[in-house]
Structures are given as C-alpha cells and as structure tokens.
Short mmCIF file of C-alpha atoms in Angstrom, two decimals:
data_model
loop_
_atom_site.label_atom_id
_atom_site.label_comp_id
_atom_site.label_asym_id
_atom_site.label_seq_id
_atom_site.Cartn_x
_atom_site.Cartn_y
_atom_site.Cartn_z
CA MET C 1 15.20 46.64 -0.12
CA SER C 2 16.84 48.29 -3.27
CA GLU C 3 14.53 46.81 -5.37
CA SER C 4 11.80 47.70 -4.13
CA LEU C 5 13.40 50.90 -5.48
CA LEU C 6 13.47 50.50 -8.78
CA PRO C 7 10.80 51.62 -11.09
CA LYS C 8 8.44 48.96 -12.90
CA ASN C 9 9.94 49.37 -16.75
CA ILE C 10 13.99 48.28 -15.19
CA ALA C 11 12.47 46.30 -12.92
CA GLU C 12 11.28 44.39 -16.33
CA LEU C 13 13.18 45.42 -17.91
CA LYS C 14 15.61 42.06 -20.58
CA ALA C 15 18.92 43.47 -20.76
CA TYR C 16 20.52 43.21 -24.56
CA SER C 17 22.61 40.54 -24.32
CA SER C 18 25.57 40.70 -26.74
CA ALA C 19 27.99 38.35 -28.58
CA LYS C 20 30.87 39.83 -26.38
CA SER C 21 28.26 38.99 -23.10
CA GLU C 22 28.86 35.26 -23.19
CA LYS C 23 31.40 33.49 -21.58
CA LEU C 24 32.12 31.75 -24.85
CA THR C 25 35.59 29.79 -24.98
CA GLY C 26 36.93 29.52 -28.86
CA THR C 27 40.28 29.83 -31.55
CA THR C 28 37.59 31.57 -34.28
CA TRP C 29 35.48 34.79 -33.56
CA LEU C 30 32.45 34.88 -36.12
CA ASN C 31 30.24 35.66 -33.43
CA ALA C 32 29.79 40.33 -33.56
CA ASN C 33 30.32 41.33 -36.87
CA GLU C 34 33.38 42.36 -36.14
CA SER C 35 36.40 43.36 -38.91
CA PRO C 36 39.52 40.65 -38.50
CA TYR C 37 41.65 43.36 -39.24
CA ALA C 38 43.98 44.54 -36.29
CA LYS C 39 45.47 48.00 -37.08
CA GLU C 40 47.85 50.40 -34.99
CA PHE C 41 47.42 53.29 -33.94
CA GLN C 42 49.82 56.71 -33.22
CA LEU C 43 49.13 58.02 -30.04
CA ARG C 44 50.00 61.43 -27.68
CA LEU C 45 48.94 61.02 -23.70
CA ASP C 46 50.57 64.12 -21.78
CA ASN C 47 47.12 66.37 -21.92
CA LEU C 48 44.87 63.77 -20.41
CA ASN C 49 44.81 66.08 -17.12
CA ARG C 50 42.88 69.00 -19.49
CA TYR C 51 38.65 68.11 -20.34
CA PRO C 52 38.57 66.91 -24.55
CA GLU C 53 37.06 68.62 -26.89
CA PRO C 54 33.42 68.08 -26.41
CA GLN C 55 33.08 67.54 -30.07
CA PRO C 56 36.46 66.86 -31.40
CA GLU C 57 37.09 69.38 -33.97
CA ASN C 58 39.64 67.13 -36.47
CA VAL C 59 37.60 64.16 -35.98
CA ILE C 60 33.99 65.62 -37.05
CA ASN C 61 35.92 67.56 -40.53
CA ALA C 62 38.04 64.10 -40.91
CA TYR C 63 34.18 62.40 -40.58
CA CYS C 64 33.16 66.06 -43.27
CA ASN C 65 34.77 64.80 -45.60
CA TYR C 66 34.01 61.86 -45.30
CA ALA C 67 30.40 61.66 -45.74
CA LYS C 68 29.86 64.99 -47.36
CA LEU C 69 28.26 66.91 -44.64
CA ASN C 70 29.05 69.60 -42.90
CA ALA C 71 29.81 70.16 -39.46
CA GLU C 72 26.56 71.33 -38.25
CA GLN C 73 25.03 68.03 -39.12
CA VAL C 74 27.84 65.83 -37.56
CA LEU C 75 27.59 64.65 -34.84
CA MET C 76 30.10 62.10 -32.74
CA THR C 77 28.72 59.53 -30.04
CA ARG C 78 30.05 56.91 -28.69
CA GLY C 79 29.19 54.43 -30.37
CA ALA C 80 25.87 54.48 -32.48
CA ASP C 81 24.19 53.38 -29.66
CA GLU C 82 24.95 56.28 -28.11
CA GLY C 83 22.97 58.19 -30.74
CA ILE C 84 19.53 55.89 -30.20
CA GLU C 85 19.38 56.28 -27.19
CA LEU C 86 20.12 60.08 -27.41
CA LEU C 87 17.45 60.59 -30.05
CA MET C 88 14.91 58.80 -27.59
CA ARG C 89 15.80 61.34 -24.73
CA THR C 90 16.19 63.85 -26.70
CA TYR C 91 11.81 63.19 -28.84
CA CYS C 92 10.43 61.18 -26.77
CA GLU C 93 8.90 61.76 -23.32
CA SER C 94 8.86 58.86 -21.42
CA GLY C 95 5.17 57.26 -20.98
CA LYS C 96 3.89 58.72 -23.69
CA ASP C 97 5.49 58.68 -26.90
CA SER C 98 6.41 55.43 -29.02
CA ILE C 99 9.41 54.13 -31.47
CA ALA C 100 8.92 51.43 -34.27
CA LEU C 101 10.66 49.31 -34.92
CA PHE C 102 10.08 47.05 -38.02
CA SER C 103 11.43 42.90 -36.75
CA PRO C 104 13.31 40.79 -36.78
CA THR C 105 15.99 43.71 -36.60
CA TYR C 106 18.96 45.37 -33.96
CA GLY C 107 17.99 44.55 -30.38
CA MET C 108 19.02 48.42 -28.74
CA TYR C 109 16.26 49.93 -30.07
CA LYS C 110 13.95 47.88 -27.44
CA VAL C 111 16.11 48.09 -25.21
CA SER C 112 17.09 52.07 -25.17
CA ALA C 113 12.72 52.63 -25.15
CA ASP C 114 12.29 50.13 -22.77
CA THR C 115 14.64 51.47 -20.42
CA GLN C 116 13.19 55.18 -20.73
CA ASN C 117 9.82 53.79 -20.81
CA ILE C 118 8.82 54.47 -24.13
CA ALA C 119 6.31 51.85 -26.02
CA ILE C 120 7.09 50.08 -28.58
CA ASN C 121 5.49 49.52 -31.80
CA GLU C 122 6.80 46.09 -33.43
CA LEU C 123 6.18 45.77 -37.17
CA SER C 124 7.41 43.54 -39.17
CA GLN C 125 10.44 43.44 -42.01
CA SER C 126 7.95 41.57 -44.15
CA LEU C 127 5.59 45.28 -43.99
CA LEU C 128 8.37 46.91 -44.58
CA LEU C 129 9.82 45.21 -47.51
CA GLU C 130 6.69 44.77 -48.79
CA ALA C 131 3.75 46.99 -48.31
CA ASN C 132 3.47 50.25 -49.66
CA VAL C 133 4.71 53.39 -47.78
CA SER C 134 1.39 54.86 -47.08
CA GLU C 135 0.34 51.72 -45.28
CA ILE C 136 3.72 51.56 -43.18
CA CYS C 137 2.48 54.47 -41.93
CA ASP C 138 -1.33 54.08 -41.39
CA CYS C 139 1.24 51.32 -38.78
CA VAL C 140 3.44 53.29 -37.54
CA GLY C 141 0.92 55.58 -36.18
CA ASP C 142 1.40 58.12 -33.41
CA ALA C 143 5.34 57.06 -32.72
CA LYS C 144 8.05 59.65 -32.61
CA LEU C 145 10.69 57.43 -34.09
CA VAL C 146 10.60 55.06 -36.55
CA PHE C 147 13.54 52.82 -36.90
CA VAL C 148 14.70 51.55 -40.22
CA CYS C 149 18.20 49.00 -39.87
CA ASN C 150 19.21 49.67 -43.19
CA PRO C 151 21.04 47.18 -43.94
CA ASN C 152 19.36 45.12 -41.71
CA ASN C 153 21.10 42.98 -39.05
CA PRO C 154 20.75 40.29 -38.62
CA THR C 155 19.24 39.63 -42.36
CA GLY C 156 20.93 41.35 -44.81
CA SER C 157 17.63 42.86 -46.73
CA LEU C 158 17.86 46.54 -48.34
CA THR C 159 14.97 49.04 -47.99
CA PRO C 160 15.64 50.83 -51.01
CA VAL C 161 16.54 54.79 -50.49
CA SER C 162 13.49 55.76 -52.81
CA LYS C 163 10.86 54.52 -49.92
CA ILE C 164 13.24 55.32 -47.38
CA ALA C 165 12.30 59.26 -48.68
CA ALA C 166 8.75 57.95 -49.31
CA LEU C 167 7.98 57.14 -45.58
CA ALA C 168 9.98 60.68 -44.26
CA LYS C 169 8.03 62.58 -47.40
CA SER C 170 4.42 61.19 -45.78
CA LEU C 171 5.39 61.26 -42.13
CA ALA C 172 6.69 64.69 -42.24
CA GLY C 173 5.75 66.98 -38.36
CA LYS C 174 5.01 63.51 -37.05
CA ALA C 175 7.70 61.77 -37.06
CA ILE C 176 11.16 60.95 -37.24
CA VAL C 177 12.86 58.48 -40.05
CA VAL C 178 16.16 56.92 -38.46
CA VAL C 179 18.31 55.19 -40.85
CA ASP C 180 21.07 52.27 -39.04
CA GLU C 181 23.47 52.39 -41.46
CA ALA C 182 25.64 50.20 -39.18
CA TYR C 183 26.74 48.44 -41.99
CA ILE C 184 26.35 50.58 -44.83
CA GLU C 185 30.02 50.54 -46.13
CA PHE C 186 29.08 46.47 -47.73
CA CYS C 187 27.41 48.24 -50.38
CA PRO C 188 27.55 52.75 -50.02
CA GLU C 189 25.59 53.11 -52.95
CA GLN C 190 22.73 52.65 -50.54
CA SER C 191 22.81 55.21 -47.68
CA ALA C 192 20.53 57.89 -47.60
CA VAL C 193 23.11 60.52 -46.00
CA SER C 194 22.08 61.86 -49.68
CA LEU C 195 18.12 62.65 -47.90
CA LEU C 196 19.81 65.51 -45.87
CA GLN C 197 19.54 67.67 -48.23
CA ASP C 198 15.47 66.87 -49.05
CA PHE C 199 13.72 66.36 -45.57
CA ASP C 200 15.05 67.36 -41.83
CA ASN C 201 12.97 64.28 -40.04
CA VAL C 202 16.06 61.85 -40.67
CA ALA C 203 18.48 61.04 -39.12
CA VAL C 204 21.44 58.74 -39.71
CA LEU C 205 23.77 56.52 -37.76
CA ARG C 206 26.83 54.99 -38.48
CA THR C 207 29.27 53.39 -36.77
CA LEU C 208 33.86 52.81 -37.03
CA SER C 209 32.68 49.09 -35.48
CA LYS C 210 32.17 47.54 -38.75
CA ALA C 211 34.15 47.93 -42.38
CA PHE C 212 36.45 50.14 -39.51
CA ALA C 213 37.14 47.42 -37.86
CA LEU C 214 37.13 49.86 -34.11
CA ALA C 215 34.58 48.42 -32.53
CA GLY C 216 36.84 48.92 -29.71
CA LEU C 217 37.20 52.30 -30.00
CA ARG C 218 32.83 51.97 -29.37
CA THR C 219 32.34 55.53 -31.77
CA GLY C 220 29.91 56.54 -33.34
CA PHE C 221 27.90 59.08 -35.43
CA LEU C 222 24.40 61.09 -35.63
CA LEU C 223 23.90 62.65 -39.19
CA ALA C 224 20.76 64.79 -40.07
CA ASN C 225 19.72 68.80 -40.46
CA ALA C 226 21.58 71.57 -38.34
CA ASN C 227 18.08 71.52 -36.61
CA LEU C 228 17.51 68.34 -35.25
CA LEU C 229 20.45 68.42 -34.34
CA ALA C 230 19.88 70.87 -32.69
CA ALA C 231 18.41 70.09 -29.60
CA VAL C 232 20.75 66.54 -29.54
CA ARG C 233 23.56 68.56 -28.20
CA LYS C 234 21.24 70.40 -25.51
CA VAL C 235 21.16 66.21 -23.93
CA ILE C 236 24.53 64.85 -25.01
CA ALA C 237 27.15 64.30 -21.95
CA PRO C 238 29.43 67.68 -21.64
CA TYR C 239 32.94 65.53 -22.43
CA PRO C 240 32.64 62.01 -24.20
CA VAL C 241 34.76 61.48 -26.03
CA SER C 242 38.03 60.82 -24.37
CA THR C 243 40.82 62.72 -26.30
CA ALA C 244 41.92 58.59 -26.49
CA VAL C 245 39.08 58.03 -29.15
CA ALA C 246 39.43 61.52 -31.01
CA MET C 247 42.86 60.53 -31.43
CA ILE C 248 42.36 57.48 -33.08
CA ALA C 249 39.29 58.38 -34.82
CA GLU C 250 40.88 61.32 -36.23
CA GLN C 251 44.08 58.86 -37.31
CA ALA C 252 41.19 56.59 -39.16
CA LEU C 253 39.50 58.87 -41.04
CA SER C 254 41.88 60.21 -43.09
CA SER C 255 42.40 59.71 -47.10
CA ASP C 256 44.68 56.79 -47.02
CA ALA C 257 43.08 54.81 -44.13
CA VAL C 258 39.74 55.97 -45.90
CA THR C 259 41.00 53.27 -48.77
CA GLN C 260 43.12 50.91 -46.70
CA MET C 261 39.10 50.47 -45.39
CA ARG C 262 37.58 49.83 -48.39
CA ARG C 263 40.49 47.70 -50.16
CA GLN C 264 39.30 46.33 -46.70
CA VAL C 265 35.52 46.03 -47.31
CA SER C 266 36.27 44.82 -51.25
CA ILE C 267 37.32 41.33 -49.52
CA LEU C 268 35.54 41.07 -46.58
CA ASN C 269 33.19 41.39 -49.82
CA GLY C 270 34.46 38.38 -51.66
CA ASN C 271 34.38 36.55 -49.02
CA LYS C 272 31.93 36.82 -47.98
CA ALA C 273 29.81 35.62 -51.93
CA ARG C 274 32.47 32.67 -51.17
CA LEU C 275 30.44 31.17 -47.94
CA GLU C 276 27.46 31.86 -49.22
CA THR C 277 28.07 29.30 -52.00
CA LEU C 278 29.32 26.76 -49.18
CA LEU C 279 26.55 27.40 -47.68
CA ASN C 280 24.57 27.02 -50.26
CA GLU C 281 25.25 23.64 -50.99
CA SER C 282 26.43 22.30 -47.71
CA PRO C 283 23.26 19.34 -46.63
CA LYS C 284 24.28 21.52 -43.23
CA VAL C 285 22.66 23.88 -44.18
CA SER C 286 18.53 24.62 -45.04
CA GLN C 287 18.01 28.07 -45.97
CA VAL C 288 20.71 31.29 -46.20
CA LEU C 289 19.14 34.73 -46.72
CA SER C 290 20.47 37.06 -49.47
CA GLY C 291 21.47 40.65 -48.03
CA GLU C 292 23.92 42.90 -47.20
CA GLY C 293 26.37 43.41 -44.44
CA ASN C 294 29.59 41.55 -42.55
CA PHE C 295 27.73 38.86 -42.48
CA VAL C 296 24.96 35.61 -43.53
CA THR C 297 22.40 34.43 -42.12
CA LEU C 298 21.28 31.55 -41.75
CA GLN C 299 19.00 28.45 -40.77
CA LEU C 300 20.45 24.67 -40.30
CA ARG C 301 18.40 21.92 -40.03
CA ASN C 302 19.97 20.46 -37.01
CA LYS C 303 20.50 22.07 -34.15
CA ASP C 304 23.11 20.91 -32.16
CA ASP C 305 25.89 21.92 -35.68
CA ILE C 306 26.24 24.91 -33.84
CA ASP C 307 27.67 23.19 -30.49
CA ALA C 308 29.80 21.01 -32.40
CA ALA C 309 30.97 23.95 -34.84
CA MET C 310 31.86 25.69 -30.16
CA GLN C 311 33.59 22.33 -29.60
CA GLN C 312 36.37 23.05 -32.48
CA GLY C 313 36.77 26.46 -31.28
CA THR C 314 34.58 28.65 -34.43
CA ILE C 315 32.64 30.79 -32.26
CA MET C 316 29.06 32.29 -34.54
CA ARG C 317 26.26 33.37 -32.84
CA PRO C 318 22.73 30.99 -32.92
CA PHE C 319 19.56 33.20 -32.08
CA THR C 320 15.76 32.22 -32.27
CA LEU C 321 14.15 33.80 -36.01
CA TYR C 322 10.79 33.92 -37.64
CA GLY C 323 9.60 31.43 -34.54
CA ASP C 324 12.75 28.44 -34.29
CA ASP C 325 15.44 28.51 -32.68
CA ASN C 326 18.14 26.79 -35.02
CA TRP C 327 19.15 29.72 -37.03
CA LEU C 328 22.72 31.27 -37.07
CA ARG C 329 24.37 34.31 -37.92
CA ILE C 330 28.24 34.20 -39.44
CA SER C 331 30.31 36.78 -39.77
CA ILE C 332 33.50 37.77 -41.92
CA GLY C 333 35.92 36.45 -41.54
CA ASN C 334 39.57 36.08 -43.29
CA GLU C 335 39.83 33.54 -45.23
CA GLN C 336 41.79 31.79 -42.43
CA GLU C 337 39.13 32.26 -40.14
CA LEU C 338 36.71 30.81 -42.82
CA GLU C 339 38.36 27.73 -43.29
CA GLN C 340 37.32 26.66 -39.98
CA VAL C 341 34.13 27.14 -41.13
CA ARG C 342 34.69 25.09 -44.19
CA LEU C 343 36.11 22.42 -41.73
CA TRP C 344 33.13 21.95 -39.84
CA LEU C 345 30.11 22.39 -42.50
CA GLU C 346 32.01 18.96 -44.26
CA GLN C 347 32.43 17.56 -40.36
CA PRO C 348 30.05 14.01 -41.08
CA GLU C 349 26.46 14.29 -39.31
#
C-alpha cells in the first residue's frame, strides 16, 4: 500500500552507500577517510531543557576567525551534506532545474538531486581539469548549481582556484559554483574562500569530519556572501545545531585546537607520502592516483587481494572507477594502521 504513495523519483532512488553502511568487521579501519586521532571534550549538560541557539554565536565567531570571514558569510550545518541539501532546496525548483557535477566525484550530490527531483548534468573530471572555461560553461548548460569537489573525492585531483574564479565569472547571474572543500585542510593554500570577496555566486562547503577529527559530530559549514546565504537561512531547520554539538565545535575551533589539527595534518601528509611510496613499489598495484586529501586511490592488478586484506582485519574502500571494479581507496591512518597496509602489500601472491 505505502509503495503506491511514493513519488517516482524516490521509488527509483539509489541511496548513497556510505563506508559505514556496510556491516563489516575488522581491526584497522581505513575505509571512511576518518582521522585516526581521537580527542576529549568537556560537556555541560544542565541546560538541555532549553532550545539551542539556531546558529551558535561562539562557534560562528570561532569559524570566522579560522576562515577569515565575517559572521554573515558563515552558516553552521549538520555536516557538509546538509549544506549540499540546503543549496538544492533553496536554489533549485523540483522537476524543472538541474545541477552539474564532474564524475567520478562525491556521491551525495547525485543522491540529493535525485531525492528532490532535480535533473543531473553529469560531466567528467577530465573535462573540468583539461578543458578551457568556455567549453566547460557550454557543457554546464542551464545548471543552477555547479559542484566542484576540491580536492576531489575519490581521485584527489585539484582544480586551480584561478579556474574556479574564471568559472564563477563566466556563470555570473546563471549559476552558483559550489566548491566542496571537505579535504582542504590537507592543502589549505588551494582554498577558494578568497573568492568570496569578489564573487556573489560562489559557495564553499566545509566540514569538521576530516582534518578536525570529528566525523562523529556531524558538523559542517556553508560559506558564501551574505545575500546568497540569506535565502538559505529561510530554508534551514529552526534548530539545526544541538547544544552538545555546539559546545564541542567551539572547543575544536579554539586557537590551540586549530594548532593541534595542523600538526596532525602534517603528520598525516607525511604518512601519506610513505604510503604512496609503498604502493608505487608494490607488485599488487597497477596504478596510483596522485592528489590531495587524507586518502590514496589505487588500482589493483587482482581484485581478490581486497579479500585478503579484509581477512586480516584491514578494512579499506573498494569501488568501481572508470568502468573497472578493482579500485581501492585507502584512508591515511597512523603509523600502526599503515603498518597493517604494508603487511598486506607484502603478502605473497
């Protein structure tokens, strides 16, 4: 009975399969691009009888200080995923408008669009990286939102900020360029936040899930100019941020915590360089994609090697890429975790 009530787009929807949606067992978890660093926070829980601030002032101010923006340019969200959802709900009309994305890329852009009956203009990463801006804009067509994951998940590739600026300029009055910077802390000099001073059609997605080591908090930020965000503020839920989440986020954005985060990023980037060397020297690996972020994506010669890793308790993220199903994404862990990867790579064929 209930199935007959479903809209066609929801009935046909293929849900996003996150790394944690698969019921796996293991001892070394390198499949969800999480940080290996656990942190402790102080919580005061004697005020949960009151609703929280819709946009907690202390957190917003702390993120403004971190990102060098003003409060009108920052919106706190439930992970960057809510920012994706909000932009579509605010700026795209269901059954009429479209978005553009560059595959392979983060899967939630497609899921959010499909959920809201928004058409998808699926372009390629190679077009984004290799074509000129005029050609890209022609291919984007009438899309209202153009998603650029930068660094891109799962390939790690980078689109230069100058190219993003040129896209925004060419699409002014036609589309919003949405730059997903979930992994930007691993290459902060590549951030597009500086474009907000010149463009009112650029939005930047940020998260505390990766470098800030708070994947379990589900906290993100949507950064854009005041006019762009004013419409989004109409659409967001009245109390999107819980009191407990706000308390932890405020502590995570203190100057000492940001310094610690940057130190951990430096360690992880060093671990990544060592992993890339291991992978490039391994006979199990046929190709390693070089790029930014706290992960490395590679192609195996034999897909069965993934099963061997899982049997030893090392959980990584297999997927299909460019039509082949022998690709693997390895999150960058601590030295002990990467030692398990080395042991797997050195197992005899």
